[in-house]
Short mmCIF file of C-alpha atoms in Angstrom, two decimals:
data_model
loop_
_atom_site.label_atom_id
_atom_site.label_comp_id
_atom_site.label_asym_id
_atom_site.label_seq_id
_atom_site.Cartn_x
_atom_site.Cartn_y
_atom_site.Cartn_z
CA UNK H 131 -22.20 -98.11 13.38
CA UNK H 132 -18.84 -99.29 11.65
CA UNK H 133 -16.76 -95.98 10.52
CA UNK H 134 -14.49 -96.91 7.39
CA UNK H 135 -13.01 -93.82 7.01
CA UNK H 136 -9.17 -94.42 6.67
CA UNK H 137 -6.52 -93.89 9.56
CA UNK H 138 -4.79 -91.53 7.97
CA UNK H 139 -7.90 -89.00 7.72
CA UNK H 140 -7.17 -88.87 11.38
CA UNK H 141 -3.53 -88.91 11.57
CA UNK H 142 -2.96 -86.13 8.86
CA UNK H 143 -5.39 -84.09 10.60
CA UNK H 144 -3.45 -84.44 14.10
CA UNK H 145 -0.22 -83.18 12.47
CA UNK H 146 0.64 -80.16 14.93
CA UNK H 147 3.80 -77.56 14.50
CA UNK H 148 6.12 -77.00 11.95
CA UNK H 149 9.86 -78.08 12.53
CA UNK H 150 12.57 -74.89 11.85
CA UNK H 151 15.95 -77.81 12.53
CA UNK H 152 15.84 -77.08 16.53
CA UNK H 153 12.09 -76.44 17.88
CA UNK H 154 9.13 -78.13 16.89
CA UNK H 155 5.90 -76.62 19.15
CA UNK H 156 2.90 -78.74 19.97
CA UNK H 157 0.74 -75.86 18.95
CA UNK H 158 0.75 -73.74 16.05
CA UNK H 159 1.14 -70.00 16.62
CA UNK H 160 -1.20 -66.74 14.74
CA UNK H 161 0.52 -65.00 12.32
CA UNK H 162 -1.44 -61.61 12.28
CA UNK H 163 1.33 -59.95 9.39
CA UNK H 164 -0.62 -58.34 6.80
CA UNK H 165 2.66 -57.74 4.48
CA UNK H 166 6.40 -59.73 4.68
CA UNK H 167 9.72 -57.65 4.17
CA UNK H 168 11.38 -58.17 0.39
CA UNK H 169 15.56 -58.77 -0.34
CA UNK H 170 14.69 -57.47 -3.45
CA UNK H 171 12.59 -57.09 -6.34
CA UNK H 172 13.65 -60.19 -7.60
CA UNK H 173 12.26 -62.50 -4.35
CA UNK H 174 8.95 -60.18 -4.31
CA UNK H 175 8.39 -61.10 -7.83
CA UNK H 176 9.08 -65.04 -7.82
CA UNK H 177 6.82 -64.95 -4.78
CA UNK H 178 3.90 -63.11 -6.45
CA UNK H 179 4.50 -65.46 -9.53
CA UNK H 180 4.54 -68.77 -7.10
CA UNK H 181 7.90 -69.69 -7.97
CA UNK H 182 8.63 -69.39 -4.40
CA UNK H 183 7.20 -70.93 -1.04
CA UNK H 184 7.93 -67.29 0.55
CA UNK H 185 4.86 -65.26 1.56
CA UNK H 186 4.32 -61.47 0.43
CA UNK H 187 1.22 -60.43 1.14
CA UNK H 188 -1.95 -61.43 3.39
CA UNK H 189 -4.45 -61.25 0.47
CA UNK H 190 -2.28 -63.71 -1.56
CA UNK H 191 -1.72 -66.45 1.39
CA UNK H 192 -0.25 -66.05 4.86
CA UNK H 193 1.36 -69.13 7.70
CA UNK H 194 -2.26 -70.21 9.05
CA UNK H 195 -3.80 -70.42 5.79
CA UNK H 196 -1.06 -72.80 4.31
CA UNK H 197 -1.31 -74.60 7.24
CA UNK H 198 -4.72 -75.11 6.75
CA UNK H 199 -5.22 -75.32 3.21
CA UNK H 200 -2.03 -77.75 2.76
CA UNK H 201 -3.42 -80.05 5.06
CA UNK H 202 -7.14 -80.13 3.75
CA UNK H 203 -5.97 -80.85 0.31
CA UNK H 204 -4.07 -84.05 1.70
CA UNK H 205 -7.45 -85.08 3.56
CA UNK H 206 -9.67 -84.43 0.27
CA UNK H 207 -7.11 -86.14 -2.24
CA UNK H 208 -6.56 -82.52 -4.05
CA UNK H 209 -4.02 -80.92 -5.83
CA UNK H 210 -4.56 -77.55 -4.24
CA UNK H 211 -7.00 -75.82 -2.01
CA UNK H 212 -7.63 -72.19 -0.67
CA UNK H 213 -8.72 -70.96 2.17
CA UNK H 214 -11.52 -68.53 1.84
CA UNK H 215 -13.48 -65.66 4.33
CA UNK H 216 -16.54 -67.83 4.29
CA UNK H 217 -18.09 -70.74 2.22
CA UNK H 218 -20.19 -68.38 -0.33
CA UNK H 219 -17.04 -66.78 -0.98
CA UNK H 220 -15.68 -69.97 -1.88
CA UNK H 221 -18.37 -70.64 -3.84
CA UNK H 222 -17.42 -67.43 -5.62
CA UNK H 223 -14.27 -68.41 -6.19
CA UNK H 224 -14.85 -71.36 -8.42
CA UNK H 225 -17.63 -69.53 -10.01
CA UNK H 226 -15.33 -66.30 -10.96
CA UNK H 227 -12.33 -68.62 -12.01
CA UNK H 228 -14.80 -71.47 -13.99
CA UNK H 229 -17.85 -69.25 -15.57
CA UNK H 230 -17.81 -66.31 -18.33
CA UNK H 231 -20.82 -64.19 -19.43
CA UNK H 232 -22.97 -66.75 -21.26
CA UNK H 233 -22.16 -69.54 -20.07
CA UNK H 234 -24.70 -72.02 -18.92
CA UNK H 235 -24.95 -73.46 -15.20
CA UNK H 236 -26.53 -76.70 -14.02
CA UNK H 237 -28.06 -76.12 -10.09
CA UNK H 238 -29.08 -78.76 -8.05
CA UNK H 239 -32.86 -77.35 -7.25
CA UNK H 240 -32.58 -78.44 -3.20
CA UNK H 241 -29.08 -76.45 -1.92
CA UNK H 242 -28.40 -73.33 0.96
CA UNK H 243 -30.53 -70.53 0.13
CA UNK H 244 -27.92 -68.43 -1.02
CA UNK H 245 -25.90 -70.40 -3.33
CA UNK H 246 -29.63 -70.97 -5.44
CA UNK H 247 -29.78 -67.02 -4.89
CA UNK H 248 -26.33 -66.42 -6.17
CA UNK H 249 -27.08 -68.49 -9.42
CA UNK H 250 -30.53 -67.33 -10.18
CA UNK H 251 -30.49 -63.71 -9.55
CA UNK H 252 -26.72 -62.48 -8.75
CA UNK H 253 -24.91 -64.51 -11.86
CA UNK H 254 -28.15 -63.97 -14.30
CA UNK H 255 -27.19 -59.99 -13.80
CA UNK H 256 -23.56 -61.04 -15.27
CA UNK H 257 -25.10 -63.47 -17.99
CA UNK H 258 -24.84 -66.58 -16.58
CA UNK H 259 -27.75 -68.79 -17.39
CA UNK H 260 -28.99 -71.41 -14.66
CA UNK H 261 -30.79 -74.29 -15.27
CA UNK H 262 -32.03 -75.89 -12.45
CA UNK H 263 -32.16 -79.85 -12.17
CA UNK H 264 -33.03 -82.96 -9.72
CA UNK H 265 -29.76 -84.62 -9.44
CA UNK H 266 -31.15 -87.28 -7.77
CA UNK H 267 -33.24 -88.19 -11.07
CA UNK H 268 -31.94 -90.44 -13.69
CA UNK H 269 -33.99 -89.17 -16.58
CA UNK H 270 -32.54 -85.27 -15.22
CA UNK H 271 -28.88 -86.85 -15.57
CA UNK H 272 -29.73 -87.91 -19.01
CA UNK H 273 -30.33 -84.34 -19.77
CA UNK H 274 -27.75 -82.87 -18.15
CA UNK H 275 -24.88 -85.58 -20.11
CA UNK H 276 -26.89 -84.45 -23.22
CA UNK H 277 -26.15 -80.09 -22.72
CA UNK H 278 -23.11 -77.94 -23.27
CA UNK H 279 -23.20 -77.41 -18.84
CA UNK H 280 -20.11 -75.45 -17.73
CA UNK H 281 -20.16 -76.12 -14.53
CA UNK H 282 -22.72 -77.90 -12.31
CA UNK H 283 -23.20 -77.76 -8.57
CA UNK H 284 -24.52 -80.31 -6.22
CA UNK H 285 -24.66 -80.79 -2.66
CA UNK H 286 -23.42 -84.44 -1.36
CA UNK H 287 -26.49 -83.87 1.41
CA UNK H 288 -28.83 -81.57 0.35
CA UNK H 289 -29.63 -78.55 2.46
CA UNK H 290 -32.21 -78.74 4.21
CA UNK H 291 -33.96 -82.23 3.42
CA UNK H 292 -31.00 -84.38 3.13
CA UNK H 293 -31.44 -85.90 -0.42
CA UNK H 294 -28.31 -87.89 -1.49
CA UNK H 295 -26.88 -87.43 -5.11
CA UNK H 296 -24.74 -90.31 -6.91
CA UNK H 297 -21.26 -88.73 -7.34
CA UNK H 298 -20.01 -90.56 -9.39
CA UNK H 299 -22.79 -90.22 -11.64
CA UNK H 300 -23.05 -86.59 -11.84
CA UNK H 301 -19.43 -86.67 -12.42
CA UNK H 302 -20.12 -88.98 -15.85
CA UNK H 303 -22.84 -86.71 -16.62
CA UNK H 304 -21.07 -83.39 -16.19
CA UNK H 305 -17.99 -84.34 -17.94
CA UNK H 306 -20.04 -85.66 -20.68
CA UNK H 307 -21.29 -82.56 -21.21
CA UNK H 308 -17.97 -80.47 -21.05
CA UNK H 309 -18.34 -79.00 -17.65
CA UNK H 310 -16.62 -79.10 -14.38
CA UNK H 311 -18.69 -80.13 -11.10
CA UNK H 312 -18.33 -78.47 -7.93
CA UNK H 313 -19.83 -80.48 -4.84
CA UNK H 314 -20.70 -78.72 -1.67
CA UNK H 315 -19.25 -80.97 0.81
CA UNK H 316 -20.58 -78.88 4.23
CA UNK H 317 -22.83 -81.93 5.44
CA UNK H 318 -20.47 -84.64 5.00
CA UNK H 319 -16.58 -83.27 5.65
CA UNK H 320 -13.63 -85.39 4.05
CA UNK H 321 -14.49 -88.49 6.81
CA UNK H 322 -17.65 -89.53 5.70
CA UNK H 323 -17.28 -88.34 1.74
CA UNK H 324 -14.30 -87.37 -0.31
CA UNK H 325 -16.08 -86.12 -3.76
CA UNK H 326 -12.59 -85.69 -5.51
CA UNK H 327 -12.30 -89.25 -5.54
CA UNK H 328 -15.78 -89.38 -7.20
CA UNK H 329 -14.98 -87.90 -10.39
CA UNK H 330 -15.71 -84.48 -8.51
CA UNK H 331 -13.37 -81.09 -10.07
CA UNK H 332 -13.90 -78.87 -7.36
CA UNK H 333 -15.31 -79.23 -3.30
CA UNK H 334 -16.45 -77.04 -1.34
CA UNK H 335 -17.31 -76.61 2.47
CA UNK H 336 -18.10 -73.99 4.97
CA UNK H 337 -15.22 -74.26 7.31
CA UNK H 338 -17.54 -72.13 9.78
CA UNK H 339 -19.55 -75.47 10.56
CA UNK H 340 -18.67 -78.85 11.79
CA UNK H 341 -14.55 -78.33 10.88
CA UNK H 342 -14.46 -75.84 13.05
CA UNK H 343 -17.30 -76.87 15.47
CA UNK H 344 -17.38 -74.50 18.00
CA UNK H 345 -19.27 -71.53 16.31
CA UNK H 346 -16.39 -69.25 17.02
CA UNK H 347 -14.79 -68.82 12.88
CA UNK H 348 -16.02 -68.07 9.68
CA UNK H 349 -14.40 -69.77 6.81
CA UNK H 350 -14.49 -71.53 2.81
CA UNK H 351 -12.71 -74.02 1.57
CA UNK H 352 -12.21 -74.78 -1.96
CA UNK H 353 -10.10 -77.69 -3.32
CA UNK H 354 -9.26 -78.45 -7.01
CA UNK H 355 -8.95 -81.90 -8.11
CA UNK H 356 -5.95 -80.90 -10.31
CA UNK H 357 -3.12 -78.02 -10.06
CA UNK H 358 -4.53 -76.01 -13.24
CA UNK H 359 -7.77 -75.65 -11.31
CA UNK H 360 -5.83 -74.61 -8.02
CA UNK H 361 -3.71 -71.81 -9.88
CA UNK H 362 -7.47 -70.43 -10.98
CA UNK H 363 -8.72 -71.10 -7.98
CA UNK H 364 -5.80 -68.72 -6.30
CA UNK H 365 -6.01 -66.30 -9.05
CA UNK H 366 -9.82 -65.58 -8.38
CA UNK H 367 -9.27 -65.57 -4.65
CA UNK H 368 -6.35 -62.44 -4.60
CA UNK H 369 -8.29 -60.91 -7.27
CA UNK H 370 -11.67 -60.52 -5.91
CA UNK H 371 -10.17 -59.59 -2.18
CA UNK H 372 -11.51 -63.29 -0.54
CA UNK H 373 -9.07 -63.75 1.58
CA UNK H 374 -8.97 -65.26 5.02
CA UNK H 375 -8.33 -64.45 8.76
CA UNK H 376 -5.02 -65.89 10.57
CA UNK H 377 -7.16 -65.99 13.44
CA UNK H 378 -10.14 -67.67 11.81
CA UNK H 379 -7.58 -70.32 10.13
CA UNK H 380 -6.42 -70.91 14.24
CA UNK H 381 -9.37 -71.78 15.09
CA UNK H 382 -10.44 -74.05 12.72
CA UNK H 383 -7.64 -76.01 12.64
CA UNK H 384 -7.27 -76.59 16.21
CA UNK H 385 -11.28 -77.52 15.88
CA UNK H 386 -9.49 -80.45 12.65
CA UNK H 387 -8.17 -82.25 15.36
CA UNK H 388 -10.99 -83.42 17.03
CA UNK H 389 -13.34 -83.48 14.04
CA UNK H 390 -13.34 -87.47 13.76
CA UNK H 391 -14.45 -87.87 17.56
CA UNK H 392 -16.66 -85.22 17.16
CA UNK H 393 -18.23 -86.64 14.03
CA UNK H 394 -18.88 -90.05 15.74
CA UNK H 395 -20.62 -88.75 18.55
CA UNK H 396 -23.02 -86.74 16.82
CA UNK H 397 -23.56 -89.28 13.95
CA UNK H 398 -24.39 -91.74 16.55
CA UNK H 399 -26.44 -89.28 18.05
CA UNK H 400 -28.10 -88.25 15.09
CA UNK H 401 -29.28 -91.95 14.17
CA UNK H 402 -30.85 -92.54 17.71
CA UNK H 403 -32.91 -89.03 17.57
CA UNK H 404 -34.14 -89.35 14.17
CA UNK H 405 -34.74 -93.41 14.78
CA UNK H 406 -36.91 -91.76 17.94
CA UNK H 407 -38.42 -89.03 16.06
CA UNK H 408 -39.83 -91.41 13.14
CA UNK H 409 -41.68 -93.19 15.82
CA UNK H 410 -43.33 -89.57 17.34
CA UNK H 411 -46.74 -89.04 16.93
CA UNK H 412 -46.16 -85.44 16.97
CA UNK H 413 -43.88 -85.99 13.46
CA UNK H 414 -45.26 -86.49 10.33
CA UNK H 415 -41.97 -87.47 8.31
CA UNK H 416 -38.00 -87.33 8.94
CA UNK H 417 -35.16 -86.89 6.54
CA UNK H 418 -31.85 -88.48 7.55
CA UNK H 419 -29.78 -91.01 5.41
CA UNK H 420 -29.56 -93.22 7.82
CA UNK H 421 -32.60 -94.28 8.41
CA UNK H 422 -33.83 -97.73 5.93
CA UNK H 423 -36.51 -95.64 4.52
CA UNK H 424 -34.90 -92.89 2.81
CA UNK H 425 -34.89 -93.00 -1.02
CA UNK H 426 -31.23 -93.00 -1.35
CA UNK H 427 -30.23 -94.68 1.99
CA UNK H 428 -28.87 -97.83 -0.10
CA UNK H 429 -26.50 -94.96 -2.02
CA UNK H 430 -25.71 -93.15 1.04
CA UNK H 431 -24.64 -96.29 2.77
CA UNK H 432 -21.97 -97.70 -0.49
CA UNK H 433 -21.04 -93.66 -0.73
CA UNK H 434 -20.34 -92.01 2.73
CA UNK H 435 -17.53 -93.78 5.32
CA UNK H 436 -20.16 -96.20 7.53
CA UNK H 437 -22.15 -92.88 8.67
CA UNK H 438 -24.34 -90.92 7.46
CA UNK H 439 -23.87 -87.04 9.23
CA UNK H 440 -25.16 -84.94 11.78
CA UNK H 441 -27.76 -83.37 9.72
CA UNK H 442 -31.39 -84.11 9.80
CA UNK H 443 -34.99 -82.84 9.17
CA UNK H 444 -38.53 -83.75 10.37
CA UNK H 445 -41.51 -81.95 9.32
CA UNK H 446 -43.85 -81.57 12.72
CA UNK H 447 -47.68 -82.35 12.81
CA UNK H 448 -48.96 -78.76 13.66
CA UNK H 449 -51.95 -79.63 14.56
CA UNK H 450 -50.51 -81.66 17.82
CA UNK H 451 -47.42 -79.23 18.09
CA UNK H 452 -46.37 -75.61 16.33
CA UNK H 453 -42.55 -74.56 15.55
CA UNK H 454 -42.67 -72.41 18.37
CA UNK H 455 -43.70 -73.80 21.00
CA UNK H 456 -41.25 -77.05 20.46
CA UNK H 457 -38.59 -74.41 19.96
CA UNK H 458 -39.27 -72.91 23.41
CA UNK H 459 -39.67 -76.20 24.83
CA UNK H 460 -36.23 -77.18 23.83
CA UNK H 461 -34.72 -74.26 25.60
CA UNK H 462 -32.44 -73.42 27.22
CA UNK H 463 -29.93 -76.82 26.63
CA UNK H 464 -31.33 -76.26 22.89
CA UNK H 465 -31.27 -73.26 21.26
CA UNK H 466 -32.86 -72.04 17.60
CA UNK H 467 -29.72 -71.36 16.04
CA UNK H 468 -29.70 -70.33 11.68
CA UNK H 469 -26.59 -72.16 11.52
CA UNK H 470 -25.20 -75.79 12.39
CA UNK H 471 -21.90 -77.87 13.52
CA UNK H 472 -22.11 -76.51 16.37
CA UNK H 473 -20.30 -79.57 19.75
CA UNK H 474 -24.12 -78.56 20.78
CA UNK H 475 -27.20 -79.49 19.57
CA UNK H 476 -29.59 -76.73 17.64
CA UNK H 477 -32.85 -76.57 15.77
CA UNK H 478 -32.94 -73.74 12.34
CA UNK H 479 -36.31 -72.73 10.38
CA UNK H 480 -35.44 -72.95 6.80
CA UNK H 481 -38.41 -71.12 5.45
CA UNK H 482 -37.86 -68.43 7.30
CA UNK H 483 -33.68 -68.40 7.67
CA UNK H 484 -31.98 -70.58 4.80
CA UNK H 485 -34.19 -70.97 2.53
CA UNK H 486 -36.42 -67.30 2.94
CA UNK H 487 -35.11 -65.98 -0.42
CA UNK H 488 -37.39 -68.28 -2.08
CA UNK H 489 -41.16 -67.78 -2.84
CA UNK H 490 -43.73 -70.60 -1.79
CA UNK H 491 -43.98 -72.39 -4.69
CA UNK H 492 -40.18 -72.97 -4.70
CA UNK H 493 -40.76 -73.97 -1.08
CA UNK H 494 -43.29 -76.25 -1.51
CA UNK H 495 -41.88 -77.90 -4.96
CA UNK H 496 -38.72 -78.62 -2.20
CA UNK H 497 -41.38 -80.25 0.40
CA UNK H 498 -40.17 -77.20 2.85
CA UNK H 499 -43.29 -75.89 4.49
CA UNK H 500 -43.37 -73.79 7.72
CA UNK H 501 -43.35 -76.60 9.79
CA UNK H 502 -39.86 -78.20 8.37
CA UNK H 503 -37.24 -78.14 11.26
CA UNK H 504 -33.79 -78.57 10.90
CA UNK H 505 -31.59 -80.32 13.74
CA UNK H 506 -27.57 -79.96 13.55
CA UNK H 507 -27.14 -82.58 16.27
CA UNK H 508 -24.08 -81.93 18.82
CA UNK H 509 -22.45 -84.69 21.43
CA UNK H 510 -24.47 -84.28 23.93
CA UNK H 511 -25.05 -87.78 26.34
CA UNK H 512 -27.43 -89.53 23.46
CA UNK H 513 -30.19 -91.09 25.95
CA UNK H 514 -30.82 -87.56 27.35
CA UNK H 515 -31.20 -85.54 24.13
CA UNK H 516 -33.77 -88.51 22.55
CA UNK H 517 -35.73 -87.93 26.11
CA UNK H 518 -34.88 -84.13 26.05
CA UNK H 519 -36.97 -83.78 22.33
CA UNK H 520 -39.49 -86.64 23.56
CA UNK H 521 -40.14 -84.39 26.38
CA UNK H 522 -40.32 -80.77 25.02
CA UNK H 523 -42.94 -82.78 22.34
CA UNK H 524 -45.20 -84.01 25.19
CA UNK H 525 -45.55 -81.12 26.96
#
């Protein structure tokens, strides 16, 4: 595996301390002020308006989140990016800043459970309409360059089968139609994609995952290609109360520096076990990017920085082998765990955890059955978690 993400994705990141003329500290400190002292009414007020780099209050920006935020725009190519409480709340922060009561939506129809939930149901109550599309499919594309879309969201690996979308394409399309498109960039982080330098207005990631890595934060991101979209994007996150934790913001950016070694373990990792898994008799099919025979593997391969993630799915013959009894079979070095990016390796359900807000039709038009598994695959030794799976599916 050849990684071509640039240097500088790794040296930016590293960037520790902030210099005050005479001490410079290796780590950064927790600023847990909710509220700064004023000179005057004057200084409170250029703050609040932006003219000023001074901070005021928590809910409008505080020392971690800068820290974070300043550095993750550099990293994604943006002009501005917030830090959020979690990634649906970043989610909701380009939605409340982009979308007005009848406006029209484009959804890719494979993302997380809850963003489909918060478009179909939760917006529809505000009069948003939703249409949902394949943006993997040309003739869908077509359509969507051909409607009056406001905004249009994709995932750059779909959640939970791992379908890859052409950026750059839904970017044409999108902007065609008048919209802005928001890319949820949770699977890939800014070393193996960078969807603002696809034509992409907005990205978004959960923080809480493989940024962070260690399952100890929660977290959004949202970054705005240019500085209009970032004041919006700000706006919408004071206003609605979104704000983020100096000790969550820590956390995750301590986890920033070791995200590219991280990343290449469990890539690495991720190709071997899925490689292994294809050949199982106890698997019917596997989703991963990587491997030759995925439908967009070609894409993946020109789009993503020489890897193709963490993230994978297999759907498991259940007549050889049910969900729960691999599960327990895995444990206890591999736990069922509804989340992922974790440095260890864990297995999620997706109809009954990610995905359960949607019916079994909507299941089964995704190819999600009860036997889909997910694997968020950590940096363990890699010869010992391909035998660890081999095993727990023999016995």
């Amino acid at each position: 595996m050849s990684l071509k993400w640039p240097a500088e994705l790794e040296t930016i990141a590293l960037r520790v301390g902030s210099n005050d003329g005479l001490n410079r500290p290796q780590a950064s400190g927790i600023s847990t002020a909710s509220v700064w002292q004023m000179e005057s009414p004057t200084a409170a007020d250029a703050a609040l308006a932006g003219a000023s780099e001074r901070f005021v209050y928590r809910r409008d920006g505080h020392p971690n989140e800068r820290e974070l935020a300043e550095k993750l725009a550099e990293l994604h190519g943006g002009a501005k990016a917030v830090i959020t409480a979690q990634g649906m709340s970043s989610i909701a922060a380009v939605v409340m800043s982009s979308l007005k009561p009848g406006a029209t939506a484009w959804v890719a129809n494979e993302l997380y459970g809850k963003t489909s939930k918060m478009f179909a149901v939760d917006l529809a109550n505000w009069g948003v309409t939703s249409v949902v599309f394949d943006p993997t499919d040309a003739d869908d594309l077509l359509k969507l360059e051909q409607s009056r879309a406001e905004l249009v969201i994709v995932e750059t690996m779909s959640n939970p089968r791992l379908r890859v979308p052409d950026i750059r394409r839904c970017s044409e399309a999108t902007h065609a139609a008048g919209g802005l498109l928001m890319v949820d960039n949770t699977f890939a982080t800014h070393l193996i994609c960078r969807p603002l330098l696809l034509g992409a207005d907005f990205v978004i990631e959960s923080l809480s995952k493989m940024v962070c890595g260690h399952s100890d934060s929660m977290l959004g991101l949202a970054v705005a290609a240019d500085a209009a979209l970032g004041k919006r994007l700000q706006d919408a996150m004071s206003t609605f109360g979104m704000a983020s934790s100096p000790l969550d913001c820590y956390l995750t950016h301590r986890g920033l520096l070791t995200l590219a070694l991280r990343i290449e373990r469990a890539a690495a990792n991720a190709l071997a076990l899925a490689s292994a898994l294809e050949m199982s008799e106890f698997v019917k099919s596997v989703d991963y990017p990587g491997l030759s025979e995925h439908p967009q593997h070609a894409l993946a391969t020109s789009q993503f920085a020489g890897t193709y993630g963490w993230m994978m799915s297999f759907e498991l013959d259940t007549e050889r082998m049910t969900v729960e009894r691999l599960f327990n079979a895995l444990l206890p070095e591999i736990a069922f765990v509804p989340s992922l990016g974790d440095v260890c390796t864990t297995l999620s359900h997706p109809a009954s955890t990610s995905h359960r807000s949607l019916n079994a039709a909507q299941l089964s038009a995704l190819g999600i059955s009860s036997s889909t598994v997910r694997i968020s695959v950590g940096i363990e030794p890699t010869d010992w978690l391909v035998e660890r799976f081999a095993a727990a599916l023999r016995t």
